[in-house]
mmCIF file of C-alpha atoms in Angstrom:
data_model
loop_
_atom_site.group_PDB
_atom_site.id
_atom_site.type_symbol
_atom_site.label_atom_id
_atom_site.label_comp_id
_atom_site.label_asym_id
_atom_site.label_seq_id
_atom_site.Cartn_x
_atom_site.Cartn_y
_atom_site.Cartn_z
ATOM 1 C CA GLU A 1 -3.126 -20.985 -2.260
ATOM 2 C CA THR A 2 -2.094 -18.739 0.544
ATOM 3 C CA GLY A 3 -2.213 -15.015 1.126
ATOM 4 C CA VAL A 4 -3.939 -12.678 -1.279
ATOM 5 C CA THR A 5 -4.267 -13.597 -4.938
ATOM 6 C CA GLN A 6 -5.368 -11.441 -7.840
ATOM 7 C CA THR A 7 -6.408 -12.313 -11.372
ATOM 8 C CA PRO A 8 -5.644 -11.463 -14.042
ATOM 9 C CA ARG A 9 -2.105 -10.233 -13.484
ATOM 10 C CA HIS A 10 -2.157 -8.223 -16.693
ATOM 11 C CA LEU A 11 -5.095 -6.809 -18.612
ATOM 12 C CA VAL A 12 -5.333 -4.728 -21.754
ATOM 13 C CA MET A 13 -8.760 -3.381 -22.581
ATOM 14 C CA GLY A 14 -10.354 -0.887 -24.900
ATOM 15 C CA MET A 15 -12.363 2.040 -23.641
ATOM 16 C CA THR A 16 -15.647 0.388 -24.577
ATOM 17 C CA ASN A 17 -14.890 -2.979 -22.976
ATOM 18 C CA LYS A 18 -16.271 -4.396 -19.761
ATOM 19 C CA LYS A 19 -13.920 -6.453 -17.621
ATOM 20 C CA SER A 20 -13.584 -7.521 -14.010
ATOM 21 C CA LEU A 21 -10.657 -7.850 -11.651
ATOM 22 C CA LYS A 22 -10.786 -10.559 -9.032
ATOM 23 C CA CYS A 23 -9.201 -10.740 -5.604
ATOM 24 C CA GLU A 24 -9.278 -13.632 -3.163
ATOM 25 C CA GLN A 25 -7.800 -13.797 0.305
ATOM 26 C CA HIS A 26 -7.049 -17.007 2.172
ATOM 27 C CA LEU A 27 -6.145 -15.384 5.485
ATOM 28 C CA GLY A 28 -9.509 -15.381 7.212
ATOM 29 C CA HIS A 29 -9.606 -11.593 7.188
ATOM 30 C CA ASN A 30 -12.778 -9.551 7.366
ATOM 31 C CA ALA A 31 -11.719 -6.380 5.574
ATOM 32 C CA MET A 32 -10.719 -5.996 1.946
ATOM 33 C CA TYR A 33 -9.458 -3.023 -0.011
ATOM 34 C CA TRP A 34 -8.887 -1.841 -3.572
ATOM 35 C CA TYR A 35 -5.961 0.503 -4.219
ATOM 36 C CA LYS A 36 -4.768 2.183 -7.395
ATOM 37 C CA GLN A 37 -1.092 2.805 -7.993
ATOM 38 C CA SER A 38 -0.251 5.153 -10.838
ATOM 39 C CA ALA A 39 3.260 6.028 -11.890
ATOM 40 C CA LYS A 40 4.939 8.523 -9.559
ATOM 41 C CA LYS A 41 1.891 8.774 -7.306
ATOM 42 C CA PRO A 42 1.165 7.385 -3.847
ATOM 43 C CA LEU A 43 -1.042 4.365 -3.430
ATOM 44 C CA GLU A 44 -4.601 5.648 -3.642
ATOM 45 C CA LEU A 45 -7.290 3.933 -1.643
ATOM 46 C CA MET A 46 -10.402 3.305 -3.753
ATOM 47 C CA PHE A 47 -12.780 1.138 -1.730
ATOM 48 C CA VAL A 48 -12.971 -0.543 1.652
ATOM 49 C CA TYR A 49 -15.203 -3.454 2.595
ATOM 50 C CA ASN A 50 -15.665 -4.686 6.134
ATOM 51 C CA PHE A 51 -17.666 -7.880 6.622
ATOM 52 C CA LYS A 52 -18.903 -7.546 3.006
ATOM 53 C CA GLU A 53 -20.208 -4.036 3.614
ATOM 54 C CA GLN A 54 -18.673 -1.105 1.805
ATOM 55 C CA THR A 55 -17.367 1.344 4.371
ATOM 56 C CA GLU A 56 -15.334 3.653 2.192
ATOM 57 C CA ASN A 57 -15.668 4.968 -1.344
ATOM 58 C CA ASN A 58 -12.898 7.414 -1.916
ATOM 59 C CA SER A 59 -14.658 9.517 -4.569
ATOM 60 C CA VAL A 60 -14.062 6.886 -7.205
ATOM 61 C CA PRO A 61 -15.750 7.397 -10.613
ATOM 62 C CA SER A 62 -18.739 5.163 -11.279
ATOM 63 C CA ARG A 63 -16.933 3.423 -14.130
ATOM 64 C CA PHE A 64 -15.311 1.433 -11.312
ATOM 65 C CA SER A 65 -17.831 -0.770 -9.539
ATOM 66 C CA PRO A 66 -16.761 -2.974 -6.619
ATOM 67 C CA GLU A 67 -18.481 -6.132 -5.473
ATOM 68 C CA CYS A 68 -17.833 -8.122 -2.320
ATOM 69 C CA PRO A 69 -19.959 -11.289 -2.251
ATOM 70 C CA ASN A 70 -18.229 -12.596 0.883
ATOM 71 C CA SER A 71 -15.304 -11.765 3.127
ATOM 72 C CA SER A 72 -12.893 -13.775 0.988
ATOM 73 C CA HIS A 73 -13.680 -12.387 -2.444
ATOM 74 C CA LEU A 74 -13.581 -8.911 -3.903
ATOM 75 C CA PHE A 75 -14.220 -7.841 -7.465
ATOM 76 C CA LEU A 76 -13.673 -4.615 -9.342
ATOM 77 C CA HIS A 77 -15.907 -4.298 -12.380
ATOM 78 C CA LEU A 78 -14.597 -1.988 -15.066
ATOM 79 C CA HIS A 79 -16.676 -0.255 -17.725
ATOM 80 C CA THR A 80 -15.904 2.489 -20.259
ATOM 81 C CA LEU A 81 -12.527 3.275 -18.749
ATOM 82 C CA GLN A 82 -10.220 6.051 -19.881
ATOM 83 C CA PRO A 83 -6.523 5.781 -20.781
ATOM 84 C CA GLU A 84 -5.651 7.628 -17.568
ATOM 85 C CA ASP A 85 -7.127 4.697 -15.644
ATOM 86 C CA SER A 86 -4.142 2.623 -16.720
ATOM 87 C CA ALA A 87 -2.386 1.678 -13.499
ATOM 88 C CA LEU A 88 -1.551 -1.134 -11.127
ATOM 89 C CA TYR A 89 -4.624 -2.152 -9.134
ATOM 90 C CA LEU A 90 -3.838 -3.709 -5.798
ATOM 91 C CA CYS A 91 -6.105 -5.638 -3.512
ATOM 92 C CA ALA A 92 -5.383 -5.928 0.198
ATOM 93 C CA SER A 93 -6.970 -7.508 3.247
ATOM 94 C CA SER A 94 -6.707 -7.128 6.999
ATOM 95 C CA GLN A 95 -8.269 -8.691 10.078
ATOM 96 C CA GLY A 96 -10.516 -5.655 10.458
ATOM 97 C CA THR A 97 -10.425 -2.069 9.341
ATOM 98 C CA GLY A 98 -8.929 -1.290 12.722
ATOM 99 C CA ASN A 99 -6.010 -3.628 12.085
ATOM 100 C CA TYR A 100 -3.166 -1.718 10.588
ATOM 101 C CA GLU A 101 -1.300 -4.518 8.877
ATOM 102 C CA GLN A 102 -2.738 -4.949 5.449
ATOM 103 C CA TYR A 103 -1.680 -7.859 3.292
ATOM 104 C CA PHE A 104 -1.452 -7.066 -0.389
ATOM 105 C CA GLY A 105 -1.945 -9.140 -3.496
ATOM 106 C CA PRO A 106 0.486 -8.906 -6.425
ATOM 107 C CA GLY A 107 -1.742 -6.522 -8.335
ATOM 108 C CA THR A 108 -3.284 -6.369 -11.791
ATOM 109 C CA ARG A 109 -1.442 -4.233 -14.331
ATOM 110 C CA LEU A 110 -4.219 -2.590 -16.354
ATOM 111 C CA THR A 111 -3.674 -0.848 -19.659
ATOM 112 C CA VAL A 112 -6.573 1.006 -21.268
ATOM 113 C CA THR A 113 -6.136 1.646 -24.986
ATOM 114 C CA ASP B 1 -2.234 17.874 -0.655
ATOM 115 C CA GLN B 2 0.064 15.019 0.266
ATOM 116 C CA GLN B 3 -0.108 14.137 3.935
ATOM 117 C CA VAL B 4 2.752 11.635 3.759
ATOM 118 C CA LYS B 5 5.810 12.637 1.802
ATOM 119 C CA GLN B 6 8.814 10.669 0.701
ATOM 120 C CA ASN B 7 10.919 13.304 -0.969
ATOM 121 C CA SER B 8 13.628 11.016 -2.288
ATOM 122 C CA PRO B 9 12.333 8.949 -5.198
ATOM 123 C CA SER B 10 15.481 6.828 -5.224
ATOM 124 C CA LEU B 11 18.513 5.923 -3.150
ATOM 125 C CA SER B 12 21.652 3.904 -3.943
ATOM 126 C CA VAL B 13 23.747 2.336 -1.203
ATOM 127 C CA GLN B 14 26.739 0.037 -1.161
ATOM 128 C CA GLU B 15 26.231 -3.438 0.223
ATOM 129 C CA GLY B 16 27.122 -3.568 3.913
ATOM 130 C CA ARG B 17 26.523 0.142 4.483
ATOM 131 C CA ILE B 18 23.541 1.791 6.132
ATOM 132 C CA SER B 19 20.438 2.706 4.140
ATOM 133 C CA ILE B 20 18.346 5.573 5.517
ATOM 134 C CA LEU B 21 14.931 6.183 4.046
ATOM 135 C CA ASN B 22 13.051 9.268 5.126
ATOM 136 C CA CYS B 23 9.395 10.145 5.451
ATOM 137 C CA ASP B 24 7.628 13.337 6.534
ATOM 138 C CA TYR B 25 3.988 13.809 7.417
ATOM 139 C CA THR B 26 1.796 16.841 7.824
ATOM 140 C CA ASN B 27 -1.212 15.537 9.738
ATOM 141 C CA SER B 28 -0.562 15.752 13.472
ATOM 142 C CA MET B 29 -3.462 13.355 14.065
ATOM 143 C CA PHE B 30 -1.423 10.456 12.685
ATOM 144 C CA ASP B 31 -0.184 8.295 15.499
ATOM 145 C CA TYR B 32 0.778 4.997 13.933
ATOM 146 C CA PHE B 33 3.285 4.590 11.137
ATOM 147 C CA LEU B 34 4.243 1.674 8.950
ATOM 148 C CA TRP B 35 6.841 0.817 6.353
ATOM 149 C CA TYR B 36 6.027 -1.472 3.451
ATOM 150 C CA LYS B 37 8.459 -2.998 0.990
ATOM 151 C CA LYS B 38 7.562 -3.763 -2.604
ATOM 152 C CA TYR B 39 9.417 -5.907 -5.117
ATOM 153 C CA PRO B 40 8.574 -5.667 -8.829
ATOM 154 C CA ALA B 41 5.539 -7.737 -9.825
ATOM 155 C CA GLU B 42 4.562 -8.247 -6.185
ATOM 156 C CA GLY B 43 2.273 -6.406 -3.808
ATOM 157 C CA PRO B 44 3.678 -4.385 -0.896
ATOM 158 C CA THR B 45 4.581 -6.400 2.195
ATOM 159 C CA PHE B 46 4.534 -5.079 5.734
ATOM 160 C CA LEU B 47 8.013 -4.491 7.127
ATOM 161 C CA ILE B 48 7.940 -2.630 10.432
ATOM 162 C CA SER B 49 5.762 -0.185 12.323
ATOM 163 C CA ILE B 50 5.932 2.307 15.174
ATOM 164 C CA SER B 51 3.407 3.870 17.475
ATOM 165 C CA SER B 52 3.631 7.553 18.306
ATOM 166 C CA ILE B 53 4.240 6.711 21.959
ATOM 167 C CA LYS B 54 7.656 5.395 20.950
ATOM 168 C CA ASP B 55 10.584 7.010 19.214
ATOM 169 C CA LYS B 56 12.305 3.841 18.067
ATOM 170 C CA ASN B 57 11.391 0.330 17.056
ATOM 171 C CA GLU B 58 13.913 -2.269 16.025
ATOM 172 C CA ASP B 59 13.498 -5.581 14.230
ATOM 173 C CA GLY B 60 16.705 -7.255 13.180
ATOM 174 C CA ARG B 61 18.459 -5.144 10.567
ATOM 175 C CA PHE B 62 15.534 -2.717 10.384
ATOM 176 C CA THR B 63 15.002 0.199 12.757
ATOM 177 C CA VAL B 64 12.379 2.888 12.490
ATOM 178 C CA PHE B 65 12.880 6.214 14.247
ATOM 179 C CA LEU B 66 10.088 8.680 14.915
ATOM 180 C CA ASN B 67 10.540 12.378 15.646
ATOM 181 C CA LYS B 68 7.060 13.626 16.478
ATOM 182 C CA SER B 69 8.016 17.256 16.911
ATOM 183 C CA ALA B 70 9.494 17.293 13.427
ATOM 184 C CA LYS B 71 6.773 15.035 12.016
ATOM 185 C CA HIS B 72 9.507 12.910 10.564
ATOM 186 C CA LEU B 73 10.308 9.230 10.543
ATOM 187 C CA SER B 74 13.112 7.250 9.044
ATOM 188 C CA LEU B 75 13.868 3.632 8.289
ATOM 189 C CA HIS B 76 17.419 2.434 8.827
ATOM 190 C CA ILE B 77 18.667 -0.785 7.285
ATOM 191 C CA VAL B 78 21.993 -2.024 8.617
ATOM 192 C CA PRO B 79 23.812 -3.710 7.004
ATOM 193 C CA SER B 80 22.191 -3.268 3.617
ATOM 194 C CA GLN B 81 21.996 -6.324 1.404
ATOM 195 C CA PRO B 82 21.314 -6.657 -2.336
ATOM 196 C CA GLY B 83 18.022 -8.402 -1.492
ATOM 197 C CA ASP B 84 16.867 -5.183 0.176
ATOM 198 C CA SER B 85 16.650 -3.530 -3.240
ATOM 199 C CA ALA B 86 12.969 -2.640 -3.557
ATOM 200 C CA VAL B 87 10.546 0.264 -3.295
ATOM 201 C CA TYR B 88 9.822 1.287 0.290
ATOM 202 C CA PHE B 89 6.532 2.951 1.161
ATOM 203 C CA CYS B 90 5.887 4.918 4.309
ATOM 204 C CA ALA B 91 2.283 4.890 5.560
ATOM 205 C CA ALA B 92 0.453 6.606 8.395
ATOM 206 C CA ILE B 93 -2.884 6.231 10.149
ATOM 207 C CA ARG B 94 -4.930 7.780 12.955
ATOM 208 C CA ASN B 95 -5.282 5.684 16.048
ATOM 209 C CA SER B 96 -9.013 5.314 15.623
ATOM 210 C CA GLY B 97 -8.026 2.648 13.131
ATOM 211 C CA ASN B 98 -11.155 3.167 11.111
ATOM 212 C CA THR B 99 -9.558 5.685 8.812
ATOM 213 C CA PRO B 100 -7.554 4.414 5.879
ATOM 214 C CA LEU B 101 -3.816 4.138 5.650
ATOM 215 C CA VAL B 102 -2.227 7.098 3.862
ATOM 216 C CA PHE B 103 0.792 6.161 1.781
ATOM 217 C CA GLY B 104 3.765 8.103 0.508
ATOM 218 C CA LYS B 105 4.959 7.825 -3.101
ATOM 219 C CA GLY B 106 7.742 5.427 -2.195
ATOM 220 C CA THR B 107 11.530 5.437 -2.397
ATOM 221 C CA ARG B 108 13.349 3.009 -4.664
ATOM 222 C CA LEU B 109 16.368 1.577 -2.839
ATOM 223 C CA SER B 110 19.166 -0.011 -4.830
ATOM 224 C CA VAL B 111 21.807 -1.876 -2.864
ATOM 225 C CA ILE B 112 24.918 -2.288 -4.962
ATOM 226 C CA ALA B 113 27.126 -5.318 -4.398
#
């Protein structure tokens, strides 16, 4: 595997479910990011981790809970989501938060019913 | 309030002609700009960037122009090819590098053979 991978690619969940999104980067980067892309909206930054430490939480509701056990793995735990949370969730990584070139995974298409 | 604006949601161009994608920004503190390209079912991939100390950066068929006084940048693709059909995102960042990338909504380019 190379680059940034995300699983699952598609997820349908009910509002009472608990699920997790997984991201893994094989680039030796130190920073990882979660973005949300909703229809007709810009990419919205959710969380930033640098060397496993969270450095940015962009006013994300607590029903989204990130976890970064090491510099290569990033999770987004989902709990009691709302239908408006349906979106494409993208993970990205970069050498550091000061490095501008972020490498994106293919995303997880989430549908909340 | 959107700090990075891509006012054209879509653009159609004939193969072989020039594609011009536009981007405006409102934050005068931005001093590094990037273009990302996104195919369906894939994450965005970095295409080209420009620092505010330059007004042009060229890489093969892709050229980015920056007009700081107008807070405007554009991406030129010459000649356009059907494989260029994708969504193009403009992004901007402050030179401190520790602030997140701010993305526009994207412009969908269709290159017609």
